[in-house]
Short mmCIF file of C-alpha atoms in Angstrom, two decimals:
data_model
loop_
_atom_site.label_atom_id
_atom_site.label_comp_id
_atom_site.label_asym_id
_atom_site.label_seq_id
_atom_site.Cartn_x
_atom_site.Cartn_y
_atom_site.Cartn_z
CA UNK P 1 19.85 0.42 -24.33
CA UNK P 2 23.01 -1.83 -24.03
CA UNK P 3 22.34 -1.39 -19.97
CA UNK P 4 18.70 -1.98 -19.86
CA UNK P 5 18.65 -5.41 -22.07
CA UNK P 6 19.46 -9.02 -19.86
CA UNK P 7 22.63 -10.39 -20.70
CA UNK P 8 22.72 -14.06 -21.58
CA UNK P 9 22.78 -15.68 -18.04
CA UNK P 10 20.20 -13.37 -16.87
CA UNK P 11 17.93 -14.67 -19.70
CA UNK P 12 18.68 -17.92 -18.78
CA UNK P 13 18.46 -17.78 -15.39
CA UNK P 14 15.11 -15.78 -15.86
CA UNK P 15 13.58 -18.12 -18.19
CA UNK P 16 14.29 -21.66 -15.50
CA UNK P 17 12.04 -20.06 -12.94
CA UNK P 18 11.61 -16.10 -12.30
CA UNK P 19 10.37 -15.82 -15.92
CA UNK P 20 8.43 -19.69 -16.22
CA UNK P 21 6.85 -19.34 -19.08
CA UNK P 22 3.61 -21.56 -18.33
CA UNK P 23 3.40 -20.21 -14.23
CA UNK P 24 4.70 -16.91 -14.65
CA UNK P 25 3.62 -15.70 -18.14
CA UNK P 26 0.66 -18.27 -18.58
CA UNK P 27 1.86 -18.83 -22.42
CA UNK P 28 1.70 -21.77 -24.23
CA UNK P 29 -1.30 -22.86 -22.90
CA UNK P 30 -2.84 -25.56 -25.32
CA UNK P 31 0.38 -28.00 -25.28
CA UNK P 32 0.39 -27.73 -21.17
CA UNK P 33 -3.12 -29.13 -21.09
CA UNK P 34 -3.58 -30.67 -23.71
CA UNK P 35 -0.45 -33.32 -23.86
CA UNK P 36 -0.15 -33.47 -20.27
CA UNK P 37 -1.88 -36.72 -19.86
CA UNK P 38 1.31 -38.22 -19.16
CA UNK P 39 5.19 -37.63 -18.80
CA UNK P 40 6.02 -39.16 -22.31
CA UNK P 41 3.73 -37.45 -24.61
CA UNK P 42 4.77 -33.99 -22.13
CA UNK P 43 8.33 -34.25 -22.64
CA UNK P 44 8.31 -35.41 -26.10
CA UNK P 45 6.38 -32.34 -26.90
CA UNK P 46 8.81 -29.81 -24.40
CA UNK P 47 11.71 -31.31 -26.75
CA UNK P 48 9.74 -30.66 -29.71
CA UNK P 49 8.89 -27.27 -28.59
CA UNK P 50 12.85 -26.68 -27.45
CA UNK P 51 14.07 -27.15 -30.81
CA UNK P 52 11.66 -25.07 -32.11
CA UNK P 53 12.58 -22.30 -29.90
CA UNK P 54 16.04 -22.15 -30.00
CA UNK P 55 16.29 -22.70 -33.84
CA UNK P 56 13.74 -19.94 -33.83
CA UNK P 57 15.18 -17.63 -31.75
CA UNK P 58 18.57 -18.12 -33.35
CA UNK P 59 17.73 -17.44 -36.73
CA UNK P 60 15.97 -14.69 -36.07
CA UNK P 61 18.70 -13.11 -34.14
CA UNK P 62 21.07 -13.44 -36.99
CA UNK P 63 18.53 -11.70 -39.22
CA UNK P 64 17.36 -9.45 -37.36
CA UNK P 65 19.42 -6.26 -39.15
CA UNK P 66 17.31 -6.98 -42.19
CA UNK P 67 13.81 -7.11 -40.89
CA UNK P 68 10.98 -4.33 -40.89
CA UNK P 69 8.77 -3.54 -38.25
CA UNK P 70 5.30 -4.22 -40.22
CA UNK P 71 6.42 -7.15 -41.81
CA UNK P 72 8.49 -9.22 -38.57
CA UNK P 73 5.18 -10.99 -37.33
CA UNK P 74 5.14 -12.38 -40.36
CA UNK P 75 8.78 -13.29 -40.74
CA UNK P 76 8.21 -14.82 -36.85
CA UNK P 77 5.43 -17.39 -38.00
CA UNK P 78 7.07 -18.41 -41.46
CA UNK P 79 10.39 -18.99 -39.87
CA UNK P 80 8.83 -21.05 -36.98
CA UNK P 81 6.75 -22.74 -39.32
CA UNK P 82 9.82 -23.95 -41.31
CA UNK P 83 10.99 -25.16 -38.05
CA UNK P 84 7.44 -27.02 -36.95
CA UNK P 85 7.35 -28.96 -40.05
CA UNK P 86 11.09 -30.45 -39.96
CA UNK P 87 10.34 -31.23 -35.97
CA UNK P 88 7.19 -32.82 -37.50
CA UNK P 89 8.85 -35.06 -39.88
CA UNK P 90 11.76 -36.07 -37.46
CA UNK P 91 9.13 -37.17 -35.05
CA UNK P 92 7.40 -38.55 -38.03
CA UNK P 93 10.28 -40.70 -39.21
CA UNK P 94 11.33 -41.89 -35.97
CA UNK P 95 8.99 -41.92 -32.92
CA UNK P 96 5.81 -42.71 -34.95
CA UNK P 97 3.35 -43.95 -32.22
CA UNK P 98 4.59 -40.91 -30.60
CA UNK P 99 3.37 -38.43 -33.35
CA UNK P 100 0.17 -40.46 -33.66
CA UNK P 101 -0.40 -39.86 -30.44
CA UNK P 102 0.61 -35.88 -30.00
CA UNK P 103 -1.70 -35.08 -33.01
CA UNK P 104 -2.74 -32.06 -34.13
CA UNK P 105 -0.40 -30.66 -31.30
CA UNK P 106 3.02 -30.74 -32.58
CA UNK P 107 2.02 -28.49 -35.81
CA UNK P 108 0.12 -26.50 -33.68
CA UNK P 109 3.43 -25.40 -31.84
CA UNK P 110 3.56 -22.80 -34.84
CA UNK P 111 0.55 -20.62 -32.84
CA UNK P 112 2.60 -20.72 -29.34
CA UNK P 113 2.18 -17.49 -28.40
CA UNK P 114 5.96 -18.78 -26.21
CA UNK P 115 8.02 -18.83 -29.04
CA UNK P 116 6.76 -15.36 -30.96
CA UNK P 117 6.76 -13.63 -27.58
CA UNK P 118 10.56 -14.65 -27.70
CA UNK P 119 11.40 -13.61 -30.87
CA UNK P 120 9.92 -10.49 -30.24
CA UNK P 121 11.43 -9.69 -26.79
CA UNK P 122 14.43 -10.89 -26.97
CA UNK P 123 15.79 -12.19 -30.01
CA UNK P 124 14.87 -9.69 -32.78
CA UNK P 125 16.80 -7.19 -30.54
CA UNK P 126 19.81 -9.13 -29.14
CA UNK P 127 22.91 -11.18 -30.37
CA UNK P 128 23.11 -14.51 -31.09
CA UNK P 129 24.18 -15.70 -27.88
CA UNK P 130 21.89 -14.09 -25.42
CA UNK P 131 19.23 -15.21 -27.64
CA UNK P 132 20.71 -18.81 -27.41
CA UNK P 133 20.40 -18.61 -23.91
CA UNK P 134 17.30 -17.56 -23.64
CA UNK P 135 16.00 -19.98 -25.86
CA UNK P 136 17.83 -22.76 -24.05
CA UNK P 137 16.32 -21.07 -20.63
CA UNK P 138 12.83 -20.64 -21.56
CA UNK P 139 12.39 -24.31 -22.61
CA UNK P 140 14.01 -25.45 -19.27
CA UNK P 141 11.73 -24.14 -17.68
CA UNK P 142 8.51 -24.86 -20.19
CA UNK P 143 9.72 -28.91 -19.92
CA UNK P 144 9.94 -28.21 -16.21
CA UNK P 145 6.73 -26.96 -15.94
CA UNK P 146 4.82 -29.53 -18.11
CA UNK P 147 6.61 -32.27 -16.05
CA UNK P 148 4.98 -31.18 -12.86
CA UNK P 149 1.47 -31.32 -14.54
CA UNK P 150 2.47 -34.65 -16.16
CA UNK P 151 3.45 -36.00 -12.72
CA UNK P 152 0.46 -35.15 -10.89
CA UNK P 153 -1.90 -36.15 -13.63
CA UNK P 154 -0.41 -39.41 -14.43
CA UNK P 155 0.54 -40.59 -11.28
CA UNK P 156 -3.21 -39.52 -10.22
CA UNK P 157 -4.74 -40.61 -13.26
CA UNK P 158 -3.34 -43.70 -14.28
CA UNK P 159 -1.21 -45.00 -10.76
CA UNK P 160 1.78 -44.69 -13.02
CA UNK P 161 4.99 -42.96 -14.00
CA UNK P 162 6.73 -42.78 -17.38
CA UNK P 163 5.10 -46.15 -17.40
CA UNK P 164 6.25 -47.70 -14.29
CA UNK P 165 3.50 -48.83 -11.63
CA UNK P 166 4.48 -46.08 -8.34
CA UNK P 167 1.03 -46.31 -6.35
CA UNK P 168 -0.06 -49.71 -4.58
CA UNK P 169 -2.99 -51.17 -6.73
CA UNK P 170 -5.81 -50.54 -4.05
CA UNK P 171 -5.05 -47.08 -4.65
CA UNK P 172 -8.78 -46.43 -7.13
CA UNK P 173 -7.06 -44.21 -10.32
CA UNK P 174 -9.08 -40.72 -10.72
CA UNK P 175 -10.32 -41.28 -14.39
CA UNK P 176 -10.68 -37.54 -14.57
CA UNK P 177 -7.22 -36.51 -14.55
CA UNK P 178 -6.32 -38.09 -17.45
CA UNK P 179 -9.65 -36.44 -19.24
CA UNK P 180 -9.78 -33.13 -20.17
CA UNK P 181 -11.12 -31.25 -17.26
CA UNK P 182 -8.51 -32.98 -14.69
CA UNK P 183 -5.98 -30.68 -17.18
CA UNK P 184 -7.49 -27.70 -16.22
CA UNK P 185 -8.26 -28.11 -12.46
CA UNK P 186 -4.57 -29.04 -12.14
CA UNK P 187 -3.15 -26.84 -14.00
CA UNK P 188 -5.32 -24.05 -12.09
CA UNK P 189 -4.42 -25.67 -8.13
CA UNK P 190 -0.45 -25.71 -9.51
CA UNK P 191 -0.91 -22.16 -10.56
CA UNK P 192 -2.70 -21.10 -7.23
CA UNK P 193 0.47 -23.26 -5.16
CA UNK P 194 3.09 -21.42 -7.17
CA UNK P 195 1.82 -18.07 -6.62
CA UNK P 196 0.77 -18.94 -2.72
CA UNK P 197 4.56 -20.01 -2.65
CA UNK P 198 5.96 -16.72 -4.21
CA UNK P 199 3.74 -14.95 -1.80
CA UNK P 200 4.57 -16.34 1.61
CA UNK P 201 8.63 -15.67 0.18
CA UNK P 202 8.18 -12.35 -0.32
CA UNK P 203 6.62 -12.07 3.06
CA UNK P 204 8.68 -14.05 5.05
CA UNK P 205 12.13 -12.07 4.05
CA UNK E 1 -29.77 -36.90 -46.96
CA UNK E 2 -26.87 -38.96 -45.70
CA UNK E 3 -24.78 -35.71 -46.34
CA UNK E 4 -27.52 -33.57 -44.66
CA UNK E 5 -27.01 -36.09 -41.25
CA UNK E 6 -23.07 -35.91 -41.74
CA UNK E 7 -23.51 -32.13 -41.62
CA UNK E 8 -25.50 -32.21 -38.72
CA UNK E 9 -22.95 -34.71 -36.45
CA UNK E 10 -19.80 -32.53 -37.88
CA UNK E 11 -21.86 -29.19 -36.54
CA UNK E 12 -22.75 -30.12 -33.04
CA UNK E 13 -19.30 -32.53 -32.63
CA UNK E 14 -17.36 -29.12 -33.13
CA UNK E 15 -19.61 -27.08 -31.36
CA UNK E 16 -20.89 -29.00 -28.13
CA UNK E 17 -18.91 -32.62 -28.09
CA UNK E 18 -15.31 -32.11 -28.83
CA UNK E 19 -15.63 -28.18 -28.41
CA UNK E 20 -12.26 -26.67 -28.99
CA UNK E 21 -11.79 -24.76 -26.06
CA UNK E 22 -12.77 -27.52 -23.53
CA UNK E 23 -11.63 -30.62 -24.84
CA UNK E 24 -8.93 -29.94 -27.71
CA UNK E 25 -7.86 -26.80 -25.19
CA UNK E 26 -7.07 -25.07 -28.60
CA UNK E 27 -7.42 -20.89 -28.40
CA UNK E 28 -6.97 -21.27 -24.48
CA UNK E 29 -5.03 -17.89 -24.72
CA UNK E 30 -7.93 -15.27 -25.65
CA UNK E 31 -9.92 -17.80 -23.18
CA UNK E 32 -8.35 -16.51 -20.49
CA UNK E 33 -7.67 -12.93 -21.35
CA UNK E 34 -10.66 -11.47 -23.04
CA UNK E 35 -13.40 -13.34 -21.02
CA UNK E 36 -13.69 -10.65 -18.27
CA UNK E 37 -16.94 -9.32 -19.88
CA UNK E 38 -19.48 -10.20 -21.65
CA UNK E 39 -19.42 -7.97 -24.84
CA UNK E 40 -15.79 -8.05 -25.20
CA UNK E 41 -16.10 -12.04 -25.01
CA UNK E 42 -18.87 -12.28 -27.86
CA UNK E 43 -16.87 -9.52 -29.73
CA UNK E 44 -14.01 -11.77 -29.60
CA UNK E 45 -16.19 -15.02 -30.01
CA UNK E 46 -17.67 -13.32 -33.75
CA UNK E 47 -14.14 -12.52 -35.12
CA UNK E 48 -12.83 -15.86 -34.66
CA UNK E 49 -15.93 -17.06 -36.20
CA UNK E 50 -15.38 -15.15 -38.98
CA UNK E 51 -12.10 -15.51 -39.60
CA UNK E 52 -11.89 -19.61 -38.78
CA UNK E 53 -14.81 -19.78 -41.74
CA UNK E 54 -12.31 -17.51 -44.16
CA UNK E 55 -9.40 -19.53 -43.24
CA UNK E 56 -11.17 -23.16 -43.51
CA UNK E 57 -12.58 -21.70 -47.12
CA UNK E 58 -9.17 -20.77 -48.13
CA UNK E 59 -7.29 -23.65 -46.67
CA UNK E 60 -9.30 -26.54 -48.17
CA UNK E 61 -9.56 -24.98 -51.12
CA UNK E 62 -5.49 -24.88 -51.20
CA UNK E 63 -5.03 -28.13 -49.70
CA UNK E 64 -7.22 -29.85 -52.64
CA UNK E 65 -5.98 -28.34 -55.45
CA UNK E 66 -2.62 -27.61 -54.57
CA UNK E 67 -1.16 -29.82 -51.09
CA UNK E 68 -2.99 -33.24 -51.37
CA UNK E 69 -0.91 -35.94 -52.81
CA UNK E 70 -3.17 -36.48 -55.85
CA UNK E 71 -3.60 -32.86 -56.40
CA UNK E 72 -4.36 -31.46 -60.02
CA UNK E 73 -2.49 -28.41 -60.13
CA UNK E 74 1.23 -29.39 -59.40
CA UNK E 75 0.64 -32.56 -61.61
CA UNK E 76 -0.19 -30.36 -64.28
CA UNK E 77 2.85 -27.95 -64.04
CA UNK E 78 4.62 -30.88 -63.76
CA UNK E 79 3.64 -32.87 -67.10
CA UNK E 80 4.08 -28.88 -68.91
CA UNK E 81 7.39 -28.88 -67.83
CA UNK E 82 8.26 -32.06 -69.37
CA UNK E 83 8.06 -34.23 -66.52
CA UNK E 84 7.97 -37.64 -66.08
CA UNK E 85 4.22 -38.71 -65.25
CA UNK E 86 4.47 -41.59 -63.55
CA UNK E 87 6.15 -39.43 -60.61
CA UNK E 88 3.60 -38.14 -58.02
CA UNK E 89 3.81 -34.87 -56.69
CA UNK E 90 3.53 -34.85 -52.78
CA UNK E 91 3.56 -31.06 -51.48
CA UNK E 92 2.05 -31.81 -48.10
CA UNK E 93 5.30 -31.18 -46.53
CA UNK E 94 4.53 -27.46 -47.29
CA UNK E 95 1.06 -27.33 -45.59
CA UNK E 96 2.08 -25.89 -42.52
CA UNK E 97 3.64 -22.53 -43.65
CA UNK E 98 0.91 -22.45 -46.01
CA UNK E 99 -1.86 -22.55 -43.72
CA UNK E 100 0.25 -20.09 -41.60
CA UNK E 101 0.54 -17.28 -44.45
CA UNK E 102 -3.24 -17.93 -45.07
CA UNK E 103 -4.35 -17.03 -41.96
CA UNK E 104 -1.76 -14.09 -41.29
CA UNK E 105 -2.82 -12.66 -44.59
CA UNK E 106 -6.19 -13.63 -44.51
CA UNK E 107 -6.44 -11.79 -41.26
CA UNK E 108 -4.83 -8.56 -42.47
CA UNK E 109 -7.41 -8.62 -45.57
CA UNK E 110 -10.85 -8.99 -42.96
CA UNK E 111 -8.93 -6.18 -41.13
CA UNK E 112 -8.41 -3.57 -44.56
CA UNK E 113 -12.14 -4.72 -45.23
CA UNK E 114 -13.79 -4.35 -42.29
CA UNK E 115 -12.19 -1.26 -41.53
CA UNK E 116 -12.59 0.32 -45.03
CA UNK E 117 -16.71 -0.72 -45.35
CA UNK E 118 -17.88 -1.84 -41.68
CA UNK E 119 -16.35 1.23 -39.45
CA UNK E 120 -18.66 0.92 -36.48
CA UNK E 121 -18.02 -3.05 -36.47
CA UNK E 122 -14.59 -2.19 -36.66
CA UNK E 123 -14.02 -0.49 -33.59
CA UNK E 124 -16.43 -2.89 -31.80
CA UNK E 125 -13.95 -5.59 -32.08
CA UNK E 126 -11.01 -4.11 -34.33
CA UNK E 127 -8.45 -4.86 -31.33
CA UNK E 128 -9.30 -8.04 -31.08
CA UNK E 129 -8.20 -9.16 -34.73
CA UNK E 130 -4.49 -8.76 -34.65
CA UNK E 131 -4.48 -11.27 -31.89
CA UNK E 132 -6.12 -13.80 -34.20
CA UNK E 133 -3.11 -14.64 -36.20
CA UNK E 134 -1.72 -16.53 -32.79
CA UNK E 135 -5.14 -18.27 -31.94
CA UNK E 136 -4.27 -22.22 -32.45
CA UNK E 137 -8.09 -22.72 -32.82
CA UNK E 138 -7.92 -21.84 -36.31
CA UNK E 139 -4.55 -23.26 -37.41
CA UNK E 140 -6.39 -26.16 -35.73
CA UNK E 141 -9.24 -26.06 -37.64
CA UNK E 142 -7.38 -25.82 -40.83
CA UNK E 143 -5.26 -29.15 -40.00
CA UNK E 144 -8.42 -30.92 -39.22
CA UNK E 145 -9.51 -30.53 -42.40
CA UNK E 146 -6.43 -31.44 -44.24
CA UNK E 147 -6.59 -34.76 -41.66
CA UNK E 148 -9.93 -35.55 -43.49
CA UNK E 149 -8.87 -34.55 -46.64
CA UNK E 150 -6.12 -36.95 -47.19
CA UNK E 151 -8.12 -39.62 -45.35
CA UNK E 152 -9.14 -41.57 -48.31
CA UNK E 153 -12.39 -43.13 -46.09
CA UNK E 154 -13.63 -39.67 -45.14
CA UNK E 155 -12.17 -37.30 -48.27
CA UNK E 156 -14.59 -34.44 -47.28
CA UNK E 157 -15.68 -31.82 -49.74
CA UNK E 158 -15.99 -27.68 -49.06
CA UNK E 159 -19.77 -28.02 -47.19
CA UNK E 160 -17.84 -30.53 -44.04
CA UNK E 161 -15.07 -28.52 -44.36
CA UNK E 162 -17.21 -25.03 -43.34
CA UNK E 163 -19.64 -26.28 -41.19
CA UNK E 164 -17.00 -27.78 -39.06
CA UNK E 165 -15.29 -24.09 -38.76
CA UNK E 166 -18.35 -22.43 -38.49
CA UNK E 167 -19.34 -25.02 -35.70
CA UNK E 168 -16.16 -24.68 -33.93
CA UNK E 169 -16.24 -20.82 -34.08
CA UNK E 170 -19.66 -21.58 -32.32
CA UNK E 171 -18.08 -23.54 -29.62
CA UNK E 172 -15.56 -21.01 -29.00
CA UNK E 173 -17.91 -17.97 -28.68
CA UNK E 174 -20.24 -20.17 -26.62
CA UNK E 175 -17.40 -21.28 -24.39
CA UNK E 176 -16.00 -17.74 -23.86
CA UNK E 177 -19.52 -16.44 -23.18
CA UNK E 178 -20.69 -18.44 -21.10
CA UNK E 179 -17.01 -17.61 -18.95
CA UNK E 180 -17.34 -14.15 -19.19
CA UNK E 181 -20.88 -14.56 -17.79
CA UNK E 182 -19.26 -16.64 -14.68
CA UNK E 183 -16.18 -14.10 -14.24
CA UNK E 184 -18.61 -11.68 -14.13
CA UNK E 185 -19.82 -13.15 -11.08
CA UNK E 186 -16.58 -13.79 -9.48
CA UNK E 187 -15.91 -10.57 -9.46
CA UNK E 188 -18.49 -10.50 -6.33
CA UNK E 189 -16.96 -13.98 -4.23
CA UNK E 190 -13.86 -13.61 -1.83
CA UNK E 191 -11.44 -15.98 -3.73
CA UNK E 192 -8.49 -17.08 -1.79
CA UNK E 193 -5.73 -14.63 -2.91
CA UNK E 194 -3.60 -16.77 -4.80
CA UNK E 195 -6.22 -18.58 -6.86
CA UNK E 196 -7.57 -14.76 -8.34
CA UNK E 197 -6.83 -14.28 -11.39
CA UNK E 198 -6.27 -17.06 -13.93
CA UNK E 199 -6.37 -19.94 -11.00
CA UNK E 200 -9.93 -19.92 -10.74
CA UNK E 201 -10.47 -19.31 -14.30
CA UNK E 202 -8.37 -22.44 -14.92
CA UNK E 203 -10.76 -24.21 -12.28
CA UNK E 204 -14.03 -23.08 -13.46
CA UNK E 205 -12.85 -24.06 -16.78
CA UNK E 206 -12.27 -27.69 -15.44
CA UNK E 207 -15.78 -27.77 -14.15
CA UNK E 208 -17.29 -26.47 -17.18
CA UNK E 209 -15.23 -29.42 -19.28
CA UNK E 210 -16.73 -31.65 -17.10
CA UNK E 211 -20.14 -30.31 -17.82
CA UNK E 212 -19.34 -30.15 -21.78
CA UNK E 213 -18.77 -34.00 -21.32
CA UNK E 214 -22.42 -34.67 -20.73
CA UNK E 215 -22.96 -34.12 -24.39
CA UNK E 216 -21.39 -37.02 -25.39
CA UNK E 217 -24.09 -38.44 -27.58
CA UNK E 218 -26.09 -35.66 -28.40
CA UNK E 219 -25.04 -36.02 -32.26
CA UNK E 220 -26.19 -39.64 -32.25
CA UNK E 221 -29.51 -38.79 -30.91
CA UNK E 222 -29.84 -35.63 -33.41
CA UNK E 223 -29.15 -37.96 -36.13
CA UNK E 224 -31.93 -40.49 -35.10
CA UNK E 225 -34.23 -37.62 -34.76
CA UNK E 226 -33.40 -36.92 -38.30
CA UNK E 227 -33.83 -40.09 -39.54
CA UNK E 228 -36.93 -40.79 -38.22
CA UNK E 229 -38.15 -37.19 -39.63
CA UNK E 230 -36.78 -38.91 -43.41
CA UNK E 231 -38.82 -41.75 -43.14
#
């Protein structure tokens, strides 16, 4: 068992790309489209969704000699939950027009299928550290991968970049990007470039 | 008949307007992995239905009585057990692992039940109700509500509280149908290899979004309709 299970760097090497969450896995869906809009909002929420994670995925690892098999879904979603609601208030407290604007989306982190898949791969099984890692490595690479939607859709949508004017203003902004279905036909053309890329890799060596 | 009209906007907004899959991408998951047929997508599409109208019951019932800042219940405990009452009792902060526990447990009871009286309806779409606990749709169904609850300019009661699950359940099953009825399809076309899979599902999804947009309106118009049917 000892042999077969990643050790820490693996799972957080695994989690940056060979593992991406969002390309690889396709978990986490709702957050990737739906606060994608731009690269604020997008890595607001990939912080959001870090803490959660790795406060998750630590506490679970520490209890993990104490929990049963029928009950640990359970155990998952409270303890995440816990965590959702203190990220809520923080954001809450401090970045207000930030929260307003993320909605509905940062309590919904609490049904990302990301963070139980975690805690039931990887932390409910391993030590502390590894599972540290892994969290750390699994939201690298979720904030990676809503960044590259967030780029193409703002930039597209709006002409801009965390705010800052990048295309010349004769350039006509596709409203559609920043409404729902642009989230979807990007996120489906990124998925099709990421696995074309993989492919013509594996070929080519 | 004001209510009746409020009804009828709340229905078709969470059914065919905002729908849940398409434009609050909520329950994207079983969207894209149980809408390769038909029967297993309406299965899947009549569970969540089911269970979003349970949850939405329980949940607004909880959040009135219990989670709302002028709720009766803890203000009562609170005045037995000697408490000052010119303190207000503000449990929201709890709402989220409540609405959590309510929808795990409320899950595992529709399971014991269906399995115990409704055996041929639960192996029709028994598998699909463990995954339920993880859809967002109905965690996001639940916080809409609470939204409206503790919005003192809306404040809705239990009937805008179920008809907007019930219509969003719609949405979802009508969203995943219609999918499955398109994958279907797809099966036949020669997709370019590395869009199979969820690629193209992501795309057709964007085209039906943009489709879903045209109904922008609709719920005004039904509402006139009604109206003019009052007078």
């Amino acid at each position: 068992m000892a042999a077969a299970s990643p050790t820490a760097l693996e799972r957080f090497l695994n989690g940056i790309i060979p593992e991406n969450p969002v390309y690889r896995q396709l978990l986490g869906m709702c957050p990737v489209l739906a606060v994608t809009g731009a690269m604020k909002p997008a890595l607001t929420m990939a912080a959001a969704t870090a803490f959660v994670l790795i406060c998750a995925n630590l506490l679970i690892s520490l209890i993990r000699g104490l929990l049963k098999p029928h009950l640990r879904i359970l155990v998952f979603t409270m303890t995440i939950a816990t965590f959702v609601t203190i990220a809520d208030r923080f954001l809450a407290a401090y970045l207000y027009d930030m929260s307003k604007e993320l909605g509905p989306y940062v309590p919904l982190i609490i049904a990302n299928c990301l963070i139980i898949s975690r805690c039931e791969i990887c932390s409910s099984k391993q030590s502390v550290g590894v599972a540290f890692a892994d969290g750390v490595g699994m939201s690298l690479g979720f904030a990676l991968a809503l960044a590259s939607i967030a780029t193409v859709r703002e930039i597209l949508g709006s002409g801009t970049w965390f705010g800052l004017t990048v295309l010349p203003s004769f350039w006509p902004t596709w409203g559609i990007m920043v409404l729902p279905p642009g989230a979807f036909l990007v996120l489906g053309l990124l998925l099709g470039l990421v696995e074309w890329i993989g492919h013509r890799r594996a070929t080519s060596t | 008949m004001d209510n009746v009209a409020l009804l009828v906007q709340i229905f078709f907004g969470a059914a065919l307007i905002n729908n849940f899959v398409l434009h609050y991408f909520v329950g994207i998951c079983p969207f894209l992995g149980v809408s390769r047929r038909i029967d297993m997508a309406f299965g899947m599409g009549c569970a969540v239905t089911f269970v979003i109208s349970i949850a939405a019951l329980l949940s607004w019932t909880f959040t009135y009585y219990i989670l709302r800042p002028e709720a009766p219940l803890p203000a009562w405990f609170w005045r037995m057990a000697g408490g000052d009452p010119e303190v207000q009792i503000d449990l929201s902060v709890l709402s989220y692992i409540m609405y959590i526990f309510v929808i795990a447990s409320s899950v595992q009871f529709v399971e014991m039940y269906v399995r115990r009286f409704f055996p041929p309806l639960y192996k029709s779409f028994g598998v699909f109700l463990p995954l339920i606990t993880t859809n967002c749709a109905i965690l996001f169904a639940c916080l809409e509500i609470m939204k409206n609850l503790q919005d003192p300019t809306q404040l809705w009661g239990l009937p805008e509280a179920l008809t907007l699950a019930v219509g969003g359940g719609v949405g979802f099953t009508l969203a995943i149908v219609l999918m499955a009825g398109i994958r279907e399809e797809l099966e036949l076309c020669n997709i370019p290899k590395p869009l199979r899979g969820a690629g193209i599902t992501l795309i057709v999804a964007g085209i039906m979004a943009m489709a879903f947009m045209g109904f922008t309106g609709v719920d005004q118009g039904i509402q006139n309709i009604l109206n003019a049917m009052i007078e």
